[in-house]
């Protein structure tokens, strides 16, 4: 039994309860738009005490193939939600959930918003700001610019709150 569902620091866990959490949280992530396997891998990593598991541990825990784990980890790494690490003295990789995974994910979305803003500016220019489609593009652009500013402000407040609540 892997660390993720078995012995935690300070005692035992009910493997069935942990599995239900992993599958339930993964289902919520899928409902929000994440692919199923990355959602399951992310939830499993989040539920592990170390926040880090090998491909074999993830495969055993989720009863999936190494290829499924590999594809899920590749997606999660692209989204800046997990990192790959080499085990010292081994060729084996461990996959670690970032301690600040939500910050990383939002920061990555911020880069996407910037690209969308650029595309929308081009759309306004191409369509003409005085046309109905151009006005719709301009309003969409203004929304994304507003969200971009708000995300930066919220993340700064989060950093202060996190430090007060959890320390550095």
GROMACS .gro file of N, CA and C in nm:
model
  504
    1UNK      N    1   0.085  -0.119   0.000
    1UNK     CA    2   0.000   0.000   0.000
    1UNK      C    3   0.089   0.124   0.000
    2UNK      N    4   0.060   0.218  -0.082
    2UNK     CA    5   0.145   0.336  -0.093
    2UNK      C    6   0.119   0.433   0.021
    3UNK      N    7   0.214   0.521   0.040
    3UNK     CA    8   0.204   0.624   0.143
    3UNK      C    9   0.079   0.709   0.123
    4UNK      N   10   0.035   0.725  -0.001
    4UNK     CA   11  -0.077   0.815  -0.029
    4UNK      C   12  -0.206   0.770   0.038
    5UNK      N   13  -0.223   0.640   0.052
    5UNK     CA   14  -0.348   0.593   0.109
    5UNK      C   15  -0.328   0.516   0.238
    6UNK      N   16  -0.206   0.482   0.270
    6UNK     CA   17  -0.181   0.398   0.385
    6UNK      C   18  -0.147   0.477   0.508
    7UNK      N   19  -0.027   0.460   0.555
    7UNK     CA   20   0.016   0.525   0.678
    7UNK      C   21   0.047   0.671   0.652
    8UNK      N   22  -0.014   0.756   0.725
    8UNK     CA   23   0.020   0.897   0.722
    8UNK      C   24   0.106   0.925   0.843
    9UNK      N   25   0.165   1.041   0.850
    9UNK     CA   26   0.242   1.078   0.967
    9UNK      C   27   0.146   1.085   1.085
   10UNK      N   28   0.178   1.011   1.192
   10UNK     CA   29   0.096   1.016   1.311
   10UNK      C   30  -0.020   0.919   1.312
   11UNK      N   31  -0.028   0.825   1.218
   11UNK     CA   32  -0.135   0.727   1.227
   11UNK      C   33  -0.179   0.673   1.094
   12UNK      N   34  -0.284   0.592   1.101
   12UNK     CA   35  -0.338   0.527   0.982
   12UNK      C   36  -0.450   0.609   0.922
   13UNK      N   37  -0.473   0.582   0.796
   13UNK     CA   38  -0.587   0.642   0.727
   13UNK      C   39  -0.672   0.529   0.675
   14UNK      N   40  -0.795   0.560   0.652
   14UNK     CA   41  -0.885   0.464   0.588
   14UNK      C   42  -0.863   0.475   0.438
   15UNK      N   43  -0.799   0.373   0.377
   15UNK     CA   44  -0.770   0.380   0.233
   15UNK      C   45  -0.895   0.403   0.149
   16UNK      N   46  -1.007   0.348   0.190
   16UNK     CA   47  -1.130   0.367   0.114
   16UNK      C   48  -1.176   0.512   0.119
   17UNK      N   49  -1.164   0.575   0.236
   17UNK     CA   50  -1.203   0.716   0.248
   17UNK      C   51  -1.112   0.804   0.163
   18UNK      N   52  -0.982   0.775   0.162
   18UNK     CA   53  -0.889   0.852   0.081
   18UNK      C   54  -0.921   0.834  -0.067
   19UNK      N   55  -0.946   0.710  -0.107
   19UNK     CA   56  -0.981   0.682  -0.246
   19UNK      C   57  -1.108   0.756  -0.286
   20UNK      N   58  -1.207   0.758  -0.196
   20UNK     CA   59  -1.330   0.831  -0.226
   20UNK      C   60  -1.303   0.980  -0.241
   21UNK      N   61  -1.215   1.035  -0.155
   21UNK     CA   62  -1.180   1.176  -0.170
   21UNK      C   63  -1.115   1.200  -0.306
   22UNK      N   64  -1.014   1.117  -0.340
   22UNK     CA   65  -0.942   1.135  -0.466
   22UNK      C   66  -1.039   1.133  -0.584
   23UNK      N   67  -1.125   1.032  -0.589
   23UNK     CA   68  -1.219   1.020  -0.701
   23UNK      C   69  -1.323   1.133  -0.699
   24UNK      N   70  -1.368   1.172  -0.580
   24UNK     CA   71  -1.468   1.279  -0.570
   24UNK      C   72  -1.410   1.414  -0.611
   25UNK      N   73  -1.289   1.444  -0.563
   25UNK     CA   74  -1.228   1.572  -0.600
   25UNK      C   75  -1.194   1.572  -0.749
   26UNK      N   76  -1.144   1.458  -0.799
   26UNK     CA   77  -1.115   1.448  -0.943
   26UNK      C   78  -1.241   1.473  -1.024
   27UNK      N   79  -1.354   1.419  -0.980
   27UNK     CA   80  -1.481   1.441  -1.052
   27UNK      C   81  -1.516   1.590  -1.055
   28UNK      N   82  -1.489   1.661  -0.946
   28UNK     CA   83  -1.515   1.805  -0.943
   28UNK      C   84  -1.424   1.878  -1.043
   29UNK      N   85  -1.299   1.836  -1.051
   29UNK     CA   86  -1.206   1.897  -1.146
   29UNK      C   87  -1.249   1.869  -1.289
   30UNK      N   88  -1.296   1.747  -1.315
   30UNK     CA   89  -1.345   1.711  -1.449
   30UNK      C   90  -1.466   1.798  -1.484
   31UNK      N   91  -1.555   1.814  -1.389
   31UNK     CA   92  -1.673   1.897  -1.412
   31UNK      C   93  -1.634   2.041  -1.445
   32UNK      N   94  -1.521   2.086  -1.389
   32UNK     CA   95  -1.472   2.222  -1.416
   32UNK      C   96  -1.395   2.232  -1.546
   33UNK      N   97  -1.372   2.117  -1.614
   33UNK     CA   98  -1.308   2.122  -1.745
   33UNK      C   99  -1.176   2.050  -1.757
   34UNK      N  100  -1.123   1.995  -1.649
   34UNK     CA  101  -0.995   1.923  -1.657
   34UNK      C  102  -1.020   1.783  -1.714
   35UNK      N  103  -0.923   1.730  -1.786
   35UNK     CA  104  -0.932   1.593  -1.836
   35UNK      C  105  -0.932   1.497  -1.718
   36UNK      N  106  -0.996   1.380  -1.735
   36UNK     CA  107  -1.018   1.287  -1.625
   36UNK      C  108  -0.889   1.235  -1.563
   37UNK      N  109  -0.797   1.184  -1.642
   37UNK     CA  110  -0.677   1.123  -1.585
   37UNK      C  111  -0.588   1.227  -1.515
   38UNK      N  112  -0.562   1.344  -1.576
   38UNK     CA  113  -0.486   1.445  -1.501
   38UNK      C  114  -0.555   1.485  -1.371
   39UNK      N  115  -0.687   1.490  -1.371
   39UNK     CA  116  -0.760   1.524  -1.249
   39UNK      C  117  -0.737   1.419  -1.141
   40UNK      N  118  -0.740   1.292  -1.179
   40UNK     CA  119  -0.718   1.184  -1.081
   40UNK      C  120  -0.575   1.187  -1.028
   41UNK      N  121  -0.478   1.207  -1.117
   41UNK     CA  122  -0.338   1.212  -1.074
   41UNK      C  123  -0.316   1.332  -0.981
   42UNK      N  124  -0.370   1.446  -1.017
   42UNK     CA  125  -0.354   1.565  -0.934
   42UNK      C  126  -0.415   1.544  -0.796
   43UNK      N  127  -0.536   1.489  -0.791
   43UNK     CA  128  -0.602   1.465  -0.663
   43UNK      C  129  -0.523   1.365  -0.579
   44UNK      N  130  -0.466   1.263  -0.642
   44UNK     CA  131  -0.386   1.164  -0.569
   44UNK      C  132  -0.260   1.228  -0.511
   45UNK      N  133  -0.194   1.311  -0.589
   45UNK     CA  134  -0.075   1.380  -0.539
   45UNK      C  135  -0.112   1.474  -0.425
   46UNK      N  136  -0.220   1.545  -0.440
   46UNK     CA  137  -0.265   1.638  -0.337
   46UNK      C  138  -0.297   1.565  -0.207
   47UNK      N  139  -0.349   1.443  -0.217
   47UNK     CA  140  -0.389   1.366  -0.100
   47UNK      C  141  -0.272   1.293  -0.033
   48UNK      N  142  -0.156   1.289  -0.098
   48UNK     CA  143  -0.041   1.221  -0.038
   48UNK      C  144   0.027   1.314   0.061
   49UNK      N  145   0.075   1.259   0.173
   49UNK     CA  146   0.141   1.343   0.273
   49UNK      C  147   0.261   1.415   0.217
   50UNK      N  148   0.339   1.347   0.135
   50UNK     CA  149   0.461   1.408   0.081
   50UNK      C  150   0.431   1.501  -0.036
   51UNK      N  151   0.315   1.485  -0.098
   51UNK     CA  152   0.284   1.562  -0.219
   51UNK      C  153   0.365   1.514  -0.338
   52UNK      N  154   0.423   1.394  -0.324
   52UNK     CA  155   0.514   1.342  -0.426
   52UNK      C  156   0.498   1.191  -0.436
   53UNK      N  157   0.479   1.141  -0.559
   53UNK     CA  158   0.467   0.997  -0.584
   53UNK      C  159   0.538   0.962  -0.713
   54UNK      N  160   0.579   0.837  -0.724
   54UNK     CA  161   0.639   0.788  -0.848
   54UNK      C  162   0.527   0.745  -0.943
   55UNK      N  163   0.564   0.720  -1.065
   55UNK     CA  164   0.469   0.671  -1.164
   55UNK      C  165   0.410   0.538  -1.120
   56UNK      N  166   0.495   0.450  -1.067
   56UNK     CA  167   0.448   0.319  -1.021
   56UNK      C  168   0.349   0.334  -0.907
   57UNK      N  169   0.378   0.424  -0.814
   57UNK     CA  170   0.287   0.447  -0.701
   57UNK      C  171   0.153   0.502  -0.750
   58UNK      N  172   0.158   0.597  -0.842
   58UNK     CA  173   0.034   0.652  -0.897
   58UNK      C  174  -0.044   0.546  -0.973
   59UNK      N  175   0.026   0.465  -1.053
   59UNK     CA  176  -0.040   0.358  -1.127
   59UNK      C  177  -0.108   0.259  -1.035
   60UNK      N  178  -0.039   0.220  -0.926
   60UNK     CA  179  -0.096   0.127  -0.829
   60UNK      C  180  -0.216   0.188  -0.758
   61UNK      N  181  -0.200   0.310  -0.716
   61UNK     CA  182  -0.306   0.379  -0.643
   61UNK      C  183  -0.432   0.396  -0.727
   62UNK      N  184  -0.413   0.435  -0.853
   62UNK     CA  185  -0.527   0.466  -0.939
   62UNK      C  186  -0.568   0.350  -1.029
   63UNK      N  187  -0.492   0.240  -1.020
   63UNK     CA  188  -0.510   0.122  -1.106
   63UNK      C  189  -0.518   0.161  -1.254
   64UNK      N  190  -0.409   0.227  -1.298
   64UNK     CA  191  -0.397   0.269  -1.437
   64UNK      C  192  -0.257   0.233  -1.487
   65UNK      N  193  -0.239   0.240  -1.616
   65UNK     CA  194  -0.111   0.206  -1.679
   65UNK      C  195  -0.009   0.318  -1.663
   66UNK      N  196   0.120   0.282  -1.676
   66UNK     CA  197   0.224   0.387  -1.674
   66UNK      C  198   0.203   0.491  -1.785
   67UNK      N  199   0.153   0.448  -1.899
   67UNK     CA  200   0.129   0.542  -2.010
   67UNK      C  201   0.022   0.645  -1.971
   68UNK      N  202  -0.081   0.601  -1.900
   68UNK     CA  203  -0.186   0.693  -1.857
   68UNK      C  204  -0.130   0.794  -1.758
   69UNK      N  205  -0.045   0.747  -1.666
   69UNK     CA  206   0.017   0.837  -1.570
   69UNK      C  207   0.106   0.936  -1.642
   70UNK      N  208   0.186   0.888  -1.737
   70UNK     CA  209   0.279   0.973  -1.810
   70UNK      C  210   0.206   1.085  -1.884
   71UNK      N  211   0.099   1.051  -1.952
   71UNK     CA  212   0.021   1.153  -2.025
   71UNK      C  213  -0.041   1.255  -1.930
   72UNK      N  214  -0.091   1.207  -1.818
   72UNK     CA  215  -0.152   1.297  -1.719
   72UNK      C  216  -0.049   1.392  -1.660
   73UNK      N  217   0.068   1.339  -1.627
   73UNK     CA  218   0.174   1.421  -1.568
   73UNK      C  219   0.223   1.524  -1.670
   74UNK      N  220   0.234   1.485  -1.795
   74UNK     CA  221   0.276   1.579  -1.899
   74UNK      C  222   0.179   1.698  -1.905
   75UNK      N  223   0.049   1.668  -1.904
   75UNK     CA  224  -0.052   1.774  -1.905
   75UNK      C  225  -0.041   1.862  -1.781
   76UNK      N  226  -0.031   1.800  -1.663
   76UNK     CA  227  -0.024   1.876  -1.538
   76UNK      C  228   0.103   1.962  -1.532
   77UNK      N  229   0.213   1.911  -1.585
   77UNK     CA  230   0.337   1.989  -1.587
   77UNK      C  231   0.322   2.110  -1.679
   78UNK      N  232   0.256   2.091  -1.793
   78UNK     CA  233   0.232   2.204  -1.885
   78UNK      C  234   0.145   2.310  -1.820
   79UNK      N  235   0.057   2.268  -1.730
   79UNK     CA  236  -0.031   2.361  -1.661
   79UNK      C  237   0.034   2.418  -1.534
   80UNK      N  238   0.159   2.380  -1.509
   80UNK     CA  239   0.235   2.424  -1.392
   80UNK      C  240   0.170   2.380  -1.261
   81UNK      N  241   0.109   2.263  -1.264
   81UNK     CA  242   0.044   2.212  -1.144
   81UNK      C  243   0.127   2.103  -1.075
   82UNK      N  244   0.220   2.041  -1.148
   82UNK     CA  245   0.312   1.944  -1.089
   82UNK      C  246   0.451   1.963  -1.149
   83UNK      N  247   0.549   1.910  -1.078
   83UNK     CA  248   0.687   1.914  -1.128
   83UNK      C  249   0.743   1.772  -1.128
   84UNK      N  250   0.831   1.746  -1.222
   84UNK     CA  251   0.902   1.618  -1.226
   84UNK      C  252   1.033   1.636  -1.151
   85UNK      N  253   1.067   1.536  -1.070
   85UNK     CA  254   1.193   1.539  -0.996
   85UNK      C  255   1.259   1.403  -1.009
   86UNK      N  256   1.390   1.403  -1.018
   86UNK     CA  257   1.466   1.278  -1.018
   86UNK      C  258   1.491   1.237  -0.874
   87UNK      N  259   1.474   1.108  -0.846
   87UNK     CA  260   1.513   1.056  -0.715
   87UNK      C  261   1.664   1.053  -0.711
   88UNK      N  262   1.725   1.105  -0.605
   88UNK     CA  263   1.872   1.105  -0.596
   88UNK      C  264   1.928   0.963  -0.612
   89UNK      N  265   2.026   0.950  -0.700
   89UNK     CA  266   2.090   0.821  -0.723
   89UNK      C  267   2.006   0.723  -0.801
   90UNK      N  268   1.901   0.769  -0.866
   90UNK     CA  269   1.812   0.680  -0.939
   90UNK      C  270   1.771   0.746  -1.070
   91UNK      N  271   1.727   0.662  -1.162
   91UNK     CA  272   1.673   0.716  -1.287
   91UNK      C  273   1.522   0.738  -1.275
   92UNK      N  274   1.467   0.696  -1.163
   92UNK     CA  275   1.323   0.706  -1.141
   92UNK      C  276   1.282   0.851  -1.114
   93UNK      N  277   1.170   0.889  -1.171
   93UNK     CA  278   1.117   1.023  -1.148
   93UNK      C  279   1.006   1.019  -1.045
   94UNK      N  280   0.997   1.126  -0.969
   94UNK     CA  281   0.885   1.147  -0.878
   94UNK      C  282   0.809   1.267  -0.932
   95UNK      N  283   0.682   1.268  -0.908
   95UNK     CA  284   0.599   1.378  -0.951
   95UNK      C  285   0.548   1.448  -0.825
   96UNK      N  286   0.570   1.577  -0.819
   96UNK     CA  287   0.538   1.654  -0.699
   96UNK      C  288   0.436   1.762  -0.732
   97UNK      N  289   0.336   1.770  -0.647
   97UNK     CA  290   0.240   1.878  -0.659
   97UNK      C  291   0.307   2.002  -0.597
   98UNK      N  292   0.293   2.114  -0.661
   98UNK     CA  293   0.350   2.238  -0.608
   98UNK      C  294   0.277   2.273  -0.479
   99UNK      N  295   0.351   2.322  -0.382
   99UNK     CA  296   0.285   2.365  -0.258
   99UNK      C  297   0.196   2.485  -0.287
  100UNK      N  298   0.227   2.557  -0.390
  100UNK     CA  299   0.147   2.673  -0.429
  100UNK      C  300   0.081   2.647  -0.565
  101UNK      N  301   0.024   2.525  -0.580
  101UNK     CA  302  -0.028   2.484  -0.711
  101UNK      C  303  -0.133   2.577  -0.767
  102UNK      N  304  -0.217   2.633  -0.685
  102UNK     CA  305  -0.322   2.720  -0.737
  102UNK      C  306  -0.262   2.851  -0.788
  103UNK      N  307  -0.162   2.903  -0.717
  103UNK     CA  308  -0.094   3.022  -0.764
  103UNK      C  309  -0.029   2.995  -0.900
  104UNK      N  310   0.041   2.881  -0.909
  104UNK     CA  311   0.107   2.846  -1.035
  104UNK      C  312   0.006   2.834  -1.148
  105UNK      N  313  -0.106   2.769  -1.121
  105UNK     CA  314  -0.207   2.750  -1.225
  105UNK      C  315  -0.266   2.884  -1.268
  106UNK      N  316  -0.295   2.972  -1.172
  106UNK     CA  317  -0.350   3.103  -1.207
  106UNK      C  318  -0.248   3.189  -1.282
  107UNK      N  319  -0.122   3.180  -1.241
  107UNK     CA  320  -0.018   3.256  -1.310
  107UNK      C  321  -0.009   3.212  -1.455
  108UNK      N  322  -0.019   3.081  -1.477
  108UNK     CA  323  -0.017   3.030  -1.614
  108UNK      C  324  -0.137   3.081  -1.692
  109UNK      N  325  -0.253   3.088  -1.628
  109UNK     CA  326  -0.373   3.140  -1.695
  109UNK      C  327  -0.354   3.288  -1.730
  110UNK      N  328  -0.279   3.359  -1.646
  110UNK     CA  329  -0.253   3.500  -1.672
  110UNK      C  330  -0.181   3.516  -1.806
  111UNK      N  331  -0.086   3.428  -1.836
  111UNK     CA  332  -0.015   3.434  -1.964
  111UNK      C  333  -0.112   3.407  -2.079
  112UNK      N  334  -0.205   3.316  -2.060
  112UNK     CA  335  -0.306   3.288  -2.161
  112UNK      C  336  -0.393   3.411  -2.182
  113UNK      N  337  -0.433   3.476  -2.073
  113UNK     CA  338  -0.514   3.597  -2.085
  113UNK      C  339  -0.442   3.704  -2.166
  114UNK      N  340  -0.312   3.719  -2.144
  114UNK     CA  341  -0.234   3.820  -2.220
  114UNK      C  342  -0.239   3.788  -2.370
  115UNK      N  343  -0.226   3.661  -2.406
  115UNK     CA  344  -0.232   3.624  -2.547
  115UNK      C  345  -0.371   3.651  -2.604
  116UNK      N  346  -0.474   3.622  -2.526
  116UNK     CA  347  -0.610   3.650  -2.572
  116UNK      C  348  -0.632   3.799  -2.589
  117UNK      N  349  -0.577   3.878  -2.496
  117UNK     CA  350  -0.591   4.023  -2.508
  117UNK      C  351  -0.530   4.073  -2.638
  118UNK      N  352  -0.412   4.023  -2.672
  118UNK     CA  353  -0.346   4.062  -2.797
  118UNK      C  354  -0.432   4.024  -2.917
  119UNK      N  355  -0.486   3.902  -2.916
  119UNK     CA  356  -0.570   3.856  -3.027
  119UNK      C  357  -0.697   3.941  -3.036
  120UNK      N  358  -0.755   3.974  -2.923
  120UNK     CA  359  -0.877   4.055  -2.924
  120UNK      C  360  -0.850   4.197  -2.972
  121UNK      N  361  -0.735   4.255  -2.936
  121UNK     CA  362  -0.698   4.388  -2.987
  121UNK      C  363  -0.689   4.384  -3.140
  122UNK      N  364  -0.626   4.279  -3.191
  122UNK     CA  365  -0.618   4.261  -3.336
  122UNK      C  366  -0.758   4.248  -3.396
  123UNK      N  367  -0.846   4.177  -3.324
  123UNK     CA  368  -0.984   4.160  -3.371
  123UNK      C  369  -1.058   4.292  -3.379
  124UNK      N  370  -1.041   4.376  -3.278
  124UNK     CA  371  -1.106   4.508  -3.279
  124UNK      C  372  -1.056   4.588  -3.398
  125UNK      N  373  -0.925   4.585  -3.421
  125UNK     CA  374  -0.867   4.659  -3.534
  125UNK      C  375  -0.919   4.603  -3.666
  126UNK      N  376  -0.921   4.472  -3.679
  126UNK     CA  377  -0.964   4.408  -3.804
  126UNK      C  378  -1.112   4.430  -3.833
  127UNK      N  379  -1.194   4.421  -3.729
  127UNK     CA  380  -1.338   4.431  -3.748
  127UNK      C  381  -1.388   4.574  -3.750
  128UNK      N  382  -1.309   4.665  -3.690
  128UNK     CA  383  -1.351   4.804  -3.679
  128UNK      C  384  -1.423   4.825  -3.548
  129UNK      N  385  -1.375   4.920  -3.469
  129UNK     CA  386  -1.429   4.945  -3.335
  129UNK      C  387  -1.574   4.992  -3.339
  130UNK      N  388  -1.619   5.043  -3.453
  130UNK     CA  389  -1.754   5.098  -3.461
  130UNK      C  390  -1.856   4.997  -3.515
  131UNK      N  391  -1.813   4.875  -3.545
  131UNK     CA  392  -1.907   4.772  -3.591
  131UNK      C  393  -1.960   4.695  -3.470
  132UNK      N  394  -2.074   4.629  -3.484
  132UNK     CA  395  -2.126   4.548  -3.372
  132UNK      C  396  -2.024   4.441  -3.327
  133UNK      N  397  -1.961   4.372  -3.420
  133UNK     CA  398  -1.862   4.270  -3.384
  133UNK      C  399  -1.740   4.334  -3.318
  134UNK      N  400  -1.698   4.449  -3.368
  134UNK     CA  401  -1.583   4.520  -3.310
  134UNK      C  402  -1.612   4.567  -3.168
  135UNK      N  403  -1.735   4.616  -3.145
  135UNK     CA  404  -1.774   4.658  -3.009
  135UNK      C  405  -1.777   4.538  -2.915
  136UNK      N  406  -1.827   4.424  -2.966
  136UNK     CA  407  -1.831   4.302  -2.885
  136UNK      C  408  -1.689   4.258  -2.850
  137UNK      N  409  -1.599   4.266  -2.947
  137UNK     CA  410  -1.457   4.232  -2.923
  137UNK      C  411  -1.397   4.328  -2.821
  138UNK      N  412  -1.427   4.457  -2.833
  138UNK     CA  413  -1.372   4.558  -2.740
  138UNK      C  414  -1.421   4.532  -2.599
  139UNK      N  415  -1.549   4.495  -2.585
  139UNK     CA  416  -1.602   4.465  -2.451
  139UNK      C  417  -1.536   4.340  -2.394
  140UNK      N  418  -1.516   4.239  -2.477
  140UNK     CA  419  -1.449   4.116  -2.433
  140UNK      C  420  -1.306   4.148  -2.392
  141UNK      N  421  -1.237   4.231  -2.470
  141UNK     CA  422  -1.101   4.273  -2.437
  141UNK      C  423  -1.099   4.347  -2.303
  142UNK      N  424  -1.193   4.438  -2.282
  142UNK     CA  425  -1.199   4.512  -2.156
  142UNK      C  426  -1.221   4.417  -2.038
  143UNK      N  427  -1.304   4.314  -2.058
  143UNK     CA  428  -1.327   4.215  -1.953
  143UNK      C  429  -1.197   4.144  -1.918
  144UNK      N  430  -1.124   4.095  -2.017
  144UNK     CA  431  -0.999   4.023  -1.990
  144UNK      C  432  -0.894   4.114  -1.927
  145UNK      N  433  -0.888   4.240  -1.969
  145UNK     CA  434  -0.795   4.335  -1.905
  145UNK      C  435  -0.833   4.356  -1.759
  146UNK      N  436  -0.962   4.366  -1.732
  146UNK     CA  437  -1.011   4.381  -1.595
  146UNK      C  438  -0.973   4.258  -1.511
  147UNK      N  439  -1.000   4.140  -1.564
  147UNK     CA  440  -0.968   4.014  -1.493
  147UNK      C  441  -0.818   4.006  -1.467
  148UNK      N  442  -0.738   4.042  -1.564
  148UNK     CA  443  -0.592   4.038  -1.549
  148UNK      C  444  -0.548   4.125  -1.431
  149UNK      N  445  -0.601   4.245  -1.422
  149UNK     CA  446  -0.568   4.335  -1.312
  149UNK      C  447  -0.616   4.278  -1.179
  150UNK      N  448  -0.736   4.225  -1.177
  150UNK     CA  449  -0.793   4.170  -1.054
  150UNK      C  450  -0.716   4.048  -1.005
  151UNK      N  451  -0.673   3.962  -1.097
  151UNK     CA  452  -0.596   3.843  -1.057
  151UNK      C  453  -0.468   3.886  -0.987
  152UNK      N  454  -0.400   3.985  -1.042
  152UNK     CA  455  -0.275   4.032  -0.981
  152UNK      C  456  -0.301   4.084  -0.840
  153UNK      N  457  -0.408   4.160  -0.821
  153UNK     CA  458  -0.440   4.215  -0.689
  153UNK      C  459  -0.481   4.104  -0.591
  154UNK      N  460  -0.559   4.010  -0.637
  154UNK     CA  461  -0.602   3.899  -0.552
  154UNK      C  462  -0.482   3.814  -0.511
  155UNK      N  463  -0.392   3.788  -0.603
  155UNK     CA  464  -0.275   3.706  -0.571
  155UNK      C  465  -0.185   3.775  -0.469
  156UNK      N  466  -0.175   3.905  -0.476
  156UNK     CA  467  -0.095   3.977  -0.377
  156UNK      C  468  -0.161   3.968  -0.239
  157UNK      N  469  -0.292   3.984  -0.233
  157UNK     CA  470  -0.362   3.968  -0.106
  157UNK      C  471  -0.349   3.825  -0.054
  158UNK      N  472  -0.352   3.726  -0.145
  158UNK     CA  473  -0.335   3.587  -0.105
  158UNK      C  474  -0.197   3.565  -0.041
  159UNK      N  475  -0.092   3.619  -0.102
  159UNK     CA  476   0.043   3.601  -0.045
  159UNK      C  477   0.049   3.652   0.099
  160UNK      N  478  -0.009   3.769   0.123
  160UNK     CA  479  -0.011   3.827   0.258
  160UNK      C  480  -0.092   3.737   0.352
  161UNK      N  481  -0.208   3.695   0.308
  161UNK     CA  482  -0.294   3.609   0.389
  161UNK      C  483  -0.227   3.475   0.417
  162UNK      N  484  -0.166   3.417   0.315
  162UNK     CA  485  -0.099   3.287   0.331
  162UNK      C  486   0.013   3.297   0.434
  163UNK      N  487   0.093   3.402   0.426
  163UNK     CA  488   0.203   3.419   0.520
  163UNK      C  489   0.150   3.436   0.662
  164UNK      N  490   0.045   3.515   0.679
  164UNK     CA  491  -0.015   3.535   0.812
  164UNK      C  492  -0.071   3.403   0.866
  165UNK      N  493  -0.134   3.325   0.779
  165UNK     CA  494  -0.202   3.203   0.821
  165UNK      C  495  -0.109   3.084   0.838
  166UNK      N  496  -0.016   3.067   0.744
  166UNK     CA  497   0.067   2.947   0.741
  166UNK      C  498   0.215   2.973   0.762
  167UNK      N  499   0.255   3.098   0.770
  167UNK     CA  500   0.398   3.131   0.778
  167UNK      C  501   0.460   3.123   0.640
  168UNK      N  502   0.591   3.139   0.636
  168UNK     CA  503   0.658   3.138   0.505
  168UNK      C  504   0.671   3.002   0.457
   0.00000   0.00000   0.00000
